[in-house]
PDB file of C-alpha atoms and ligand atoms in Angstrom:
ATOM      1  CA  MET A  96      12.685  16.928  -6.647  1.00 53.00           C
ATOM      2  CA  GLY A  97      13.275  15.278  -3.093  1.00 68.00           C
ATOM      3  CA  SER A  98      12.184  11.816  -2.011  1.00 89.00           C
ATOM      4  CA  ALA A  99       8.435  11.018  -1.981  1.00 96.00           C
ATOM      5  CA  ILE A 100       8.644   9.519   1.441  1.00 97.00           C
ATOM      6  CA  GLN A 101      11.308   9.597   4.299  1.00 97.00           C
ATOM      7  CA  LEU A 102      11.497   7.823   7.510  1.00 98.00           C
ATOM      8  CA  SER A 103      14.311   8.876   9.878  1.00 98.00           C
ATOM      9  CA  ASN A 104      15.103   6.787  13.012  1.00 98.00           C
ATOM     10  CA  VAL A 105      11.360   5.567  13.350  1.00 98.00           C
ATOM     11  CA  VAL A 106      10.137   3.959  16.529  1.00 98.00           C
ATOM     12  CA  ARG A 107       6.786   2.493  17.425  1.00 98.00           C
ATOM     13  CA  ASN A 108       6.020   0.537  20.398  1.00 97.00           C
ATOM     14  CA  TYR A 109       2.634  -1.082  21.269  1.00 96.00           C
ATOM     15  CA  GLN A 110       1.945  -1.595  25.034  1.00 92.00           C
ATOM     16  CA  LEU A 111       0.513  -5.198  25.482  1.00 89.00           C
ATOM     17  CA  GLY A 112      -0.395  -5.389  29.124  1.00 92.00           C
ATOM     18  CA  LYS A 113       2.781  -4.992  31.114  1.00 93.00           C
ATOM     19  CA  THR A 114       4.909  -5.835  28.058  1.00 94.00           C
ATOM     20  CA  MET A 115       6.127  -3.483  25.592  1.00 94.00           C
ATOM     21  CA  VAL A 116       6.455  -4.667  21.890  1.00 95.00           C
ATOM     22  CA  GLN A 117       9.001  -2.785  19.870  1.00 96.00           C
ATOM     23  CA  ALA A 118       7.199  -3.058  16.550  1.00 97.00           C
ATOM     24  CA  ALA A 119       9.707  -0.486  14.795  1.00 98.00           C
ATOM     25  CA  ARG A 120      13.098   0.100  16.294  1.00 97.00           C
ATOM     26  CA  GLY A 121      14.636   3.063  14.716  1.00 97.00           C
ATOM     27  CA  VAL A 122      13.906   2.475  10.886  1.00 97.00           C
ATOM     28  CA  SER A 123      15.245   4.903   8.366  1.00 97.00           C
ATOM     29  CA  LEU A 124      14.107   4.427   4.679  1.00 96.00           C
ATOM     30  CA  GLU A 125      13.681   6.600   1.791  1.00 96.00           C
ATOM     31  CA  PHE A 126      11.286   6.015  -1.130  1.00 96.00           C
ATOM     32  CA  GLN A 127      11.355   7.689  -4.526  1.00 95.00           C
ATOM     33  CA  ARG A 128       8.511   8.190  -6.829  1.00 95.00           C
ATOM     34  CA  GLY A 129       7.876   5.442  -9.392  1.00 95.00           C
ATOM     35  CA  GLU A 130       9.041   2.743  -7.128  1.00 95.00           C
ATOM     36  CA  PHE A 131       7.626  -0.850  -6.953  1.00 96.00           C
ATOM     37  CA  THR A 132       8.902  -2.089  -3.698  1.00 97.00           C
ATOM     38  CA  ALA A 133       8.091  -4.972  -1.584  1.00 96.00           C
ATOM     39  CA  LEU A 134       8.374  -4.962   2.235  1.00 97.00           C
ATOM     40  CA  ALA A 135       9.068  -8.670   3.002  1.00 96.00           C
ATOM     41  CA  GLY A 136       9.454 -10.296   6.168  1.00 95.00           C
ATOM     42  CA  ALA A 137       7.902 -12.921   8.535  1.00 94.00           C
ATOM     43  CA  SER A 138       4.547 -12.575  10.333  1.00 94.00           C
ATOM     44  CA  GLY A 139       5.066 -10.164  13.298  1.00 95.00           C
ATOM     45  CA  SER A 140       8.195  -8.665  11.764  1.00 96.00           C
ATOM     46  CA  GLY A 141       6.893  -4.976  11.444  1.00 97.00           C
ATOM     47  CA  LYS A 142       5.691  -4.840   7.949  1.00 97.00           C
ATOM     48  CA  THR A 143       2.162  -3.328   8.685  1.00 97.00           C
ATOM     49  CA  THR A 144       3.304  -1.218  11.456  1.00 98.00           C
ATOM     50  CA  LEU A 145       5.851   0.368   8.914  1.00 98.00           C
ATOM     51  CA  LEU A 146       3.016   0.733   6.248  1.00 97.00           C
ATOM     52  CA  ASN A 147       0.847   2.394   8.553  1.00 96.00           C
ATOM     53  CA  ILE A 148       3.448   4.829   9.403  1.00 97.00           C
ATOM     54  CA  ILE A 149       4.393   5.538   5.886  1.00 97.00           C
ATOM     55  CA  GLY A 150       0.798   6.083   4.966  1.00 96.00           C
ATOM     56  CA  CYS A 151      -0.001   8.375   7.956  1.00 95.00           C
ATOM     57  CA  ILE A 152      -2.513   5.924   9.509  1.00 93.00           C
ATOM     58  CA  ASP A 153      -0.340   5.761  12.618  1.00 93.00           C
ATOM     59  CA  LYS A 154       2.190   7.909  14.158  1.00 94.00           C
ATOM     60  CA  PRO A 155       5.787   6.976  15.255  1.00 96.00           C
ATOM     61  CA  ASP A 156       6.687   7.443  18.957  1.00 97.00           C
ATOM     62  CA  ALA A 157       9.942   8.645  17.899  1.00 98.00           C
ATOM     63  CA  GLY A 158      11.725   9.730  14.836  1.00 98.00           C
ATOM     64  CA  ARG A 159      10.580  11.926  11.907  1.00 98.00           C
ATOM     65  CA  ILE A 160       8.590  11.172   8.747  1.00 97.00           C
ATOM     66  CA  SER A 161       8.283  13.488   5.703  1.00 97.00           C
ATOM     67  CA  VAL A 162       5.849  13.105   2.665  1.00 97.00           C
ATOM     68  CA  ASP A 163       6.526  15.143  -0.504  1.00 96.00           C
ATOM     69  CA  GLY A 164       9.290  16.902   0.978  1.00 94.00           C
ATOM     70  CA  LYS A 165       7.147  18.071   3.950  1.00 95.00           C
ATOM     71  CA  ASP A 166       7.909  17.032   7.543  1.00 97.00           C
ATOM     72  CA  VAL A 167       4.504  15.668   8.696  1.00 96.00           C
ATOM     73  CA  THR A 168       5.785  14.091  12.140  1.00 96.00           C
ATOM     74  CA  ASP A 169       3.856  16.676  14.370  1.00 95.00           C
ATOM     75  CA  VAL A 170       0.614  17.018  12.458  1.00 94.00           C
ATOM     76  CA  PRO A 171      -1.897  15.989  14.933  1.00 89.00           C
ATOM     77  CA  LEU A 172      -4.139  12.868  14.355  1.00 81.00           C
ATOM     78  CA  HIS A 173      -7.182  14.708  13.570  1.00 84.00           C
ATOM     79  CA  ARG A 174      -5.357  16.515  10.409  1.00 89.00           C
ATOM     80  CA  LEU A 175      -3.997  13.365   9.379  1.00 91.00           C
ATOM     81  CA  ALA A 176      -6.952  12.325   7.383  1.00 89.00           C
ATOM     82  CA  GLY A 177      -6.477  15.063   5.009  1.00 89.00           C
ATOM     83  CA  LEU A 178      -2.974  14.003   4.204  1.00 91.00           C
ATOM     84  CA  ARG A 179      -3.984  10.522   3.722  1.00 93.00           C
ATOM     85  CA  ASN A 180      -6.588  11.649   1.025  1.00 90.00           C
ATOM     86  CA  GLN A 181      -4.117  14.118  -0.478  1.00 91.00           C
ATOM     87  CA  TYR A 182      -1.099  11.680  -0.781  1.00 96.00           C
ATOM     88  CA  PHE A 183      -2.012   8.145  -0.615  1.00 97.00           C
ATOM     89  CA  GLY A 184      -4.202   5.186  -2.139  1.00 97.00           C
ATOM     90  CA  TYR A 185      -4.552   2.092   0.090  1.00 97.00           C
ATOM     91  CA  ILE A 186      -5.320  -1.384  -0.959  1.00 96.00           C
ATOM     92  CA  PHE A 187      -6.054  -4.063   1.761  1.00 94.00           C
ATOM     93  CA  GLN A 188      -5.841  -7.808   1.968  1.00 93.00           C
ATOM     94  CA  THR A 189      -9.851  -7.969   2.538  1.00 94.00           C
ATOM     95  CA  PHE A 190     -10.504  -5.273  -0.245  1.00 95.00           C
ATOM     96  CA  ASN A 191     -12.683  -3.009   1.949  1.00 96.00           C
ATOM     97  CA  LEU A 192     -15.014  -2.155  -0.709  1.00 97.00           C
ATOM     98  CA  VAL A 193     -18.432  -0.606   0.061  1.00 97.00           C
ATOM     99  CA  ALA A 194     -20.984  -3.483  -0.179  1.00 97.00           C
ATOM    100  CA  VAL A 195     -23.930  -1.249  -1.290  1.00 98.00           C
ATOM    101  CA  LEU A 196     -22.114   0.538  -3.968  1.00 98.00           C
ATOM    102  CA  ASP A 197     -21.261  -1.140  -7.420  1.00 98.00           C
ATOM    103  CA  ALA A 198     -17.715  -1.291  -8.990  1.00 98.00           C
ATOM    104  CA  PHE A 199     -18.152   2.187 -10.464  1.00 98.00           C
ATOM    105  CA  GLU A 200     -19.319   3.947  -7.541  1.00 98.00           C
ATOM    106  CA  ASN A 201     -16.548   2.389  -5.276  1.00 98.00           C
ATOM    107  CA  VAL A 202     -14.058   3.784  -7.439  1.00 98.00           C
ATOM    108  CA  GLU A 203     -15.780   7.126  -7.785  1.00 98.00           C
ATOM    109  CA  LEU A 204     -16.286   7.623  -4.088  1.00 97.00           C
ATOM    110  CA  PRO A 205     -12.862   9.202  -3.300  1.00 95.00           C
ATOM    111  CA  LEU A 206     -13.328  11.907  -5.870  1.00 96.00           C
ATOM    112  CA  VAL A 207     -16.827  12.587  -4.685  1.00 96.00           C
ATOM    113  CA  LEU A 208     -15.375  13.083  -1.310  1.00 92.00           C
ATOM    114  CA  ALA A 209     -12.709  15.219  -3.201  1.00 92.00           C
ATOM    115  CA  GLY A 210     -15.705  17.533  -4.607  1.00 94.00           C
ATOM    116  CA  MET A 211     -14.731  16.603  -8.182  1.00 97.00           C
ATOM    117  CA  PRO A 212     -17.541  17.401 -10.786  1.00 98.00           C
ATOM    118  CA  ALA A 213     -19.490  14.650 -12.046  1.00 98.00           C
ATOM    119  CA  LYS A 214     -18.169  14.672 -15.642  1.00 98.00           C
ATOM    120  CA  GLN A 215     -14.631  14.688 -14.783  1.00 98.00           C
ATOM    121  CA  ARG A 216     -15.207  11.832 -12.222  1.00 98.00           C
ATOM    122  CA  ARG A 217     -16.960   9.724 -14.729  1.00 98.00           C
ATOM    123  CA  GLU A 218     -14.156   9.970 -17.439  1.00 97.00           C
ATOM    124  CA  ARG A 219     -11.496   9.191 -14.818  1.00 97.00           C
ATOM    125  CA  VAL A 220     -13.278   6.092 -13.188  1.00 98.00           C
ATOM    126  CA  GLU A 221     -14.100   4.857 -16.704  1.00 98.00           C
ATOM    127  CA  ALA A 222     -10.529   5.027 -17.922  1.00 97.00           C
ATOM    128  CA  LEU A 223      -9.465   3.322 -14.622  1.00 97.00           C
ATOM    129  CA  LEU A 224     -11.999   0.311 -15.026  1.00 97.00           C
ATOM    130  CA  GLU A 225     -10.872  -0.114 -18.162  1.00 96.00           C
ATOM    131  CA  SER A 226      -7.185  -0.333 -17.391  1.00 95.00           C
ATOM    132  CA  VAL A 227      -7.823  -2.888 -14.593  1.00 96.00           C
ATOM    133  CA  GLY A 228      -9.884  -4.996 -17.165  1.00 96.00           C
ATOM    134  CA  LEU A 229     -13.420  -4.209 -15.317  1.00 97.00           C
ATOM    135  CA  ALA A 230     -15.113  -1.985 -17.886  1.00 96.00           C
ATOM    136  CA  ASN A 231     -17.973  -4.756 -18.469  1.00 97.00           C
ATOM    137  CA  HIS A 232     -18.488  -5.104 -14.520  1.00 98.00           C
ATOM    138  CA  ARG A 233     -19.014  -1.543 -13.459  1.00 97.00           C
ATOM    139  CA  HIS A 234     -22.600  -2.287 -12.440  1.00 98.00           C
ATOM    140  CA  HIS A 235     -21.345  -5.267 -10.301  1.00 98.00           C
ATOM    141  CA  ARG A 236     -21.658  -4.901  -6.384  1.00 98.00           C
ATOM    142  CA  PRO A 237     -18.652  -6.453  -4.582  1.00 98.00           C
ATOM    143  CA  GLN A 238     -20.585  -9.614  -3.744  1.00 97.00           C
ATOM    144  CA  GLU A 239     -21.178 -10.177  -7.305  1.00 98.00           C
ATOM    145  CA  LEU A 240     -17.495 -10.115  -8.067  1.00 98.00           C
ATOM    146  CA  SER A 241     -14.720 -12.626  -7.587  1.00 97.00           C
ATOM    147  CA  GLY A 242     -11.674 -12.075  -5.130  1.00 96.00           C
ATOM    148  CA  GLY A 243      -9.526 -10.944  -7.861  1.00 97.00           C
ATOM    149  CA  GLN A 244     -12.095  -8.706  -9.344  1.00 97.00           C
ATOM    150  CA  ARG A 245     -12.773  -7.217  -6.131  1.00 97.00           C
ATOM    151  CA  GLN A 246      -9.076  -6.341  -5.720  1.00 97.00           C
ATOM    152  CA  ARG A 247      -9.096  -4.951  -9.221  1.00 97.00           C
ATOM    153  CA  VAL A 248     -11.768  -2.406  -8.039  1.00 98.00           C
ATOM    154  CA  ALA A 249      -9.516  -1.736  -4.867  1.00 97.00           C
ATOM    155  CA  ILE A 250      -6.787  -0.868  -7.265  1.00 97.00           C
ATOM    156  CA  ALA A 251      -8.720   1.387  -9.506  1.00 97.00           C
ATOM    157  CA  ARG A 252     -10.164   3.150  -6.253  1.00 98.00           C
ATOM    158  CA  ALA A 253      -6.501   3.679  -4.899  1.00 97.00           C
ATOM    159  CA  LEU A 254      -5.399   5.094  -8.036  1.00 97.00           C
ATOM    160  CA  VAL A 255      -8.277   7.296  -8.965  1.00 97.00           C
ATOM    161  CA  THR A 256      -7.121  10.274  -6.841  1.00 96.00           C
ATOM    162  CA  GLU A 257      -3.596  10.056  -8.597  1.00 95.00           C
ATOM    163  CA  PRO A 258      -1.996   9.731  -5.204  1.00 96.00           C
ATOM    164  CA  LEU A 259       1.832  10.179  -4.495  1.00 96.00           C
ATOM    165  CA  ALA A 260       2.007   6.305  -3.585  1.00 97.00           C
ATOM    166  CA  VAL A 261      -0.360   3.423  -3.205  1.00 98.00           C
ATOM    167  CA  LEU A 262       0.403   1.365  -0.263  1.00 98.00           C
ATOM    168  CA  ALA A 263      -0.886  -2.350  -0.249  1.00 97.00           C
ATOM    169  CA  ASP A 264      -0.714  -4.272   3.010  1.00 97.00           C
ATOM    170  CA  GLU A 265      -0.545  -8.049   1.787  1.00 96.00           C
ATOM    171  CA  PRO A 266      -2.869  -7.456  -1.298  1.00 96.00           C
ATOM    172  CA  THR A 267      -2.831 -11.019  -2.427  1.00 95.00           C
ATOM    173  CA  ALA A 268      -3.251 -12.777   1.004  1.00 94.00           C
ATOM    174  CA  ASN A 269      -6.982 -13.609   0.413  1.00 93.00           C
ATOM    175  CA  LEU A 270      -6.347 -14.805  -3.246  1.00 94.00           C
ATOM    176  CA  ASP A 271      -5.385 -18.031  -4.627  1.00 94.00           C
ATOM    177  CA  SER A 272      -1.765 -18.094  -6.072  1.00 92.00           C
ATOM    178  CA  LYS A 273      -2.719 -17.627  -9.759  1.00 94.00           C
ATOM    179  CA  THR A 274      -5.203 -14.797  -9.085  1.00 95.00           C
ATOM    180  CA  GLY A 275      -2.483 -13.154  -6.628  1.00 94.00           C
ATOM    181  CA  ALA A 276       0.223 -13.413  -9.513  1.00 94.00           C
ATOM    182  CA  ASP A 277      -2.485 -11.763 -11.927  1.00 95.00           C
ATOM    183  CA  ILE A 278      -2.946  -8.953  -9.368  1.00 96.00           C
ATOM    184  CA  ILE A 279       0.873  -8.464  -8.813  1.00 96.00           C
ATOM    185  CA  GLU A 280       1.216  -8.222 -12.805  1.00 96.00           C
ATOM    186  CA  LEU A 281      -1.536  -5.591 -13.197  1.00 96.00           C
ATOM    187  CA  MET A 282       0.226  -3.340 -10.285  1.00 97.00           C
ATOM    188  CA  ALA A 283       3.448  -3.791 -12.298  1.00 96.00           C
ATOM    189  CA  SER A 284       1.999  -2.862 -15.460  1.00 95.00           C
ATOM    190  CA  LEU A 285       0.203   0.103 -13.779  1.00 96.00           C
ATOM    191  CA  ASN A 286       3.619   0.964 -12.326  1.00 96.00           C
ATOM    192  CA  ALA A 287       5.265   0.842 -15.775  1.00 94.00           C
ATOM    193  CA  SER A 288       2.767   2.580 -17.659  1.00 93.00           C
ATOM    194  CA  ARG A 289       1.361   5.379 -15.399  1.00 92.00           C
ATOM    195  CA  ARG A 290       4.393   5.438 -13.242  1.00 92.00           C
ATOM    196  CA  VAL A 291       2.311   4.762 -10.145  1.00 93.00           C
ATOM    197  CA  THR A 292       4.232   4.179  -7.043  1.00 95.00           C
ATOM    198  CA  PHE A 293       3.509   0.952  -5.246  1.00 97.00           C
ATOM    199  CA  ILE A 294       4.895  -0.035  -1.796  1.00 98.00           C
ATOM    200  CA  PHE A 295       3.421  -3.264  -0.807  1.00 97.00           C
ATOM    201  CA  SER A 296       3.897  -5.922   1.911  1.00 97.00           C
ATOM    202  CA  THR A 297       4.044  -9.565   1.625  1.00 93.00           C
ATOM    203  CA  HIS A 298       5.599 -12.833   2.825  1.00 87.00           C
ATOM    204  CA  ASP A 299       5.032 -14.475  -0.690  1.00 87.00           C
ATOM    205  CA  HIS A 300       8.290 -15.282  -2.407  1.00 87.00           C
ATOM    206  CA  HIS A 301       6.745 -15.075  -5.920  1.00 84.00           C
ATOM    207  CA  ILE A 302       5.497 -11.604  -5.335  1.00 88.00           C
ATOM    208  CA  ILE A 303       8.738 -10.597  -3.493  1.00 92.00           C
ATOM    209  CA  ASN A 304      10.492 -11.614  -6.845  1.00 91.00           C
ATOM    210  CA  ARG A 305       8.162  -9.198  -9.045  1.00 93.00           C
ATOM    211  CA  ALA A 306       9.323  -6.168  -6.943  1.00 95.00           C
ATOM    212  CA  SER A 307      12.125  -3.912  -8.250  1.00 93.00           C
ATOM    213  CA  ARG A 308      13.248  -3.286  -4.713  1.00 95.00           C
ATOM    214  CA  VAL A 309      12.888  -5.451  -1.488  1.00 95.00           C
ATOM    215  CA  ILE A 310      13.195  -4.224   1.811  1.00 96.00           C
ATOM    216  CA  TRP A 311      13.550  -7.139   4.417  1.00 96.00           C
ATOM    217  CA  VAL A 312      12.137  -6.633   7.801  1.00 96.00           C
ATOM    218  CA  SER A 313      12.727  -8.486  10.660  1.00 96.00           C
ATOM    219  CA  ASP A 314      12.052  -7.883  14.579  1.00 96.00           C
ATOM    220  CA  GLY A 315      11.052  -4.174  13.819  1.00 97.00           C
ATOM    221  CA  ALA A 316      14.180  -3.554  11.917  1.00 97.00           C
ATOM    222  CA  VAL A 317      15.351  -3.239   8.146  1.00 96.00           C
ATOM    223  CA  ARG A 318      17.886  -6.098   7.783  1.00 91.00           C
ATOM    224  CA  GLU A 319      18.691  -5.851   4.189  1.00 82.00           C
ATOM    225  CA  GLN A 320      17.640  -4.077   0.985  1.00 78.00           C
ATOM    226  CA  ALA A 321      18.189  -5.759  -2.331  1.00 77.00           C
ATOM    227  CA  PRO A 322      17.013  -5.657  -5.848  1.00 69.00           C
ATOM    228  CA  ALA A 323      14.563  -8.719  -6.397  1.00 58.00           C
ATOM    229  CA  GLU A 324      16.974 -10.905  -8.161  1.00 54.00           C
ATOM    230  CA  HIS A 325      18.886 -11.117  -4.801  1.00 48.00           C
ATOM    231  CA  ALA A 326      15.719 -11.483  -2.872  1.00 46.00           C
ATOM    232  CA  GLY A 327      16.166 -15.076  -1.621  1.00 46.00           C
ATOM    233  CA  ALA A 328      19.691 -14.420  -0.167  1.00 41.00           C
ATOM    234  CA  PRO A 329      18.810 -13.138   3.083  1.00 43.00           C
ATOM    235  CA  LEU A 330      16.423 -16.049   3.783  1.00 41.00           C
ATOM    236  CA  LEU A 331      18.907 -18.624   2.604  1.00 36.00           C
ATOM    237  CA  ARG A 332      21.555 -17.634   5.021  1.00 34.00           C
ATOM    238  CA  ALA A 333      18.846 -16.482   7.834  1.00 37.00           C
ATOM    239  CA  SER A 334      19.988 -19.074  10.380  1.00 37.00           C
ATOM    240  CA  GLY A 335      22.724 -17.769  12.532  1.00 36.00           C
ATOM    241  CA  THR A 336      24.356 -15.177  10.178  1.00 37.00           C
ATOM    242  CA  ASN A 337      21.913 -12.294  10.262  1.00 39.00           C
ATOM    243  CA  PRO A 338      22.598  -9.562  12.705  1.00 40.00           C
TER     244      PRO A 338
HETATM  245  N1  LIG B 288      -2.174  -2.839  18.149  1.00 92.14           N
HETATM  246  C1  LIG B 288      -1.252  -3.695  18.650  1.00 92.14           C
HETATM  247  N2  LIG B 288      -1.021  -3.913  20.109  1.00 92.14           N
HETATM  248  C2  LIG B 288       0.120  -4.664  20.409  1.00 92.14           C
HETATM  249  N3  LIG B 288       1.037  -5.046  19.563  1.00 92.14           N
HETATM  250  C3  LIG B 288       0.911  -5.039  18.333  1.00 92.14           C
HETATM  251  C4  LIG B 288      -0.115  -4.372  17.689  1.00 92.14           C
HETATM  252  N4  LIG B 288      -0.018  -4.206  16.430  1.00 92.14           N
HETATM  253  C5  LIG B 288       1.159  -5.056  16.104  1.00 92.14           C
HETATM  254  N5  LIG B 288       1.670  -5.405  17.325  1.00 92.14           N
HETATM  255  C6  LIG B 288       2.918  -6.332  17.512  1.00 92.14           C
HETATM  256  O1  LIG B 288       3.995  -5.600  16.761  1.00 92.14           O
HETATM  257  C7  LIG B 288       4.668  -6.449  16.120  1.00 92.14           C
HETATM  258  C8  LIG B 288       4.578  -6.154  14.508  1.00 92.14           C
HETATM  259  O2  LIG B 288       3.296  -6.248  14.002  1.00 92.14           O
HETATM  260  P1  LIG B 288       2.810  -6.000  12.480  1.00 92.14           P
HETATM  261  O3  LIG B 288       1.557  -6.219  12.376  1.00 92.14           O
HETATM  262  O4  LIG B 288       3.677  -4.729  12.105  1.00 92.14           O
HETATM  263  O5  LIG B 288       3.640  -7.347  11.826  1.00 92.14           O
HETATM  264  P2  LIG B 288       3.531  -7.750  10.238  1.00 92.14           P
HETATM  265  O6  LIG B 288       5.011  -8.057   9.758  1.00 92.14           O
HETATM  266  O7  LIG B 288       2.630  -6.861   9.686  1.00 92.14           O
HETATM  267  O8  LIG B 288       2.967  -9.402  10.522  1.00 92.14           O
HETATM  268  P3  LIG B 288       2.019 -10.111   9.549  1.00 92.14           P
HETATM  269  O9  LIG B 288       2.628 -10.588   8.419  1.00 92.14           O
HETATM  270  O10 LIG B 288       1.246 -11.199  10.284  1.00 92.14           O
HETATM  271  O11 LIG B 288       0.726  -9.014   9.004  1.00 92.14           O
HETATM  272  C9  LIG B 288       4.204  -8.112  16.336  1.00 92.14           C
HETATM  273  O12 LIG B 288       5.002  -8.390  17.487  1.00 92.14           O
HETATM  274  C10 LIG B 288       2.783  -7.506  16.731  1.00 92.14           C
HETATM  275  O13 LIG B 288       2.431  -8.472  17.707  1.00 92.14           O
HETATM  276 MG1  LIG B 289       0.756  -7.189   8.696  1.00 92.14          MG
END
């Protein structure tokens, strides 16, 4: 079995008026199934750019990307939606739940779109709401839930299709630190119990320290990769000694 996701020399440039921003400058990375990985780095370092390319939301200007052993670099934009539904679950900073649907229906939606029969959908959604601690909140709409509860619904929704990887762009940025820590613990326990692959971006040190792999991004490039216990090191000696 090959790697789940592989990026080779990925380049992404944004044109901003007359200047060109190099948001990814030749990034090569490999992700295996079952990882619990943080993309860490300062604001503007290129974390979202990389997550969007990893998740087939955006395409690189140069370089290759393969997902589940298949090179998807040349798949046209209009066909990427199918790949996204097949391979990825997404968790966003702002939760992105559908306001008129309750918790159950939000989690169920990807399965409805995938054409799964109702009985199977119900079993899967109920089990997931249970595992994120929201079995008793199934009829609550997003505005009737706390921030942490909304993010739990989003986590259940991301997992419901049993994706290759769940990608989370600063999943705790809109939560207080205690609730954010609870959300990361929930993700860690789902990673351990269900072997769900998580790749998440953050600049919060407490969250970086919970990752089992940390990829430090700076100025559009990968600077350092380390297990979490060494996560502080690149920052501590950041001034002057980084390449
Ligand atoms: N659509 C865009 N147009 C122009 N420049 C962009 C665009 N998106 C991102 N950039 C630039 O690319 C660089 C990387 O941005 P990116 O959003 O990937 O950073 P980030 O690490 O996710 O930051 P943050 O922690 O603030 O979310 C930044 O310099 C940013 O200004
Ligand atoms: Mg970002």
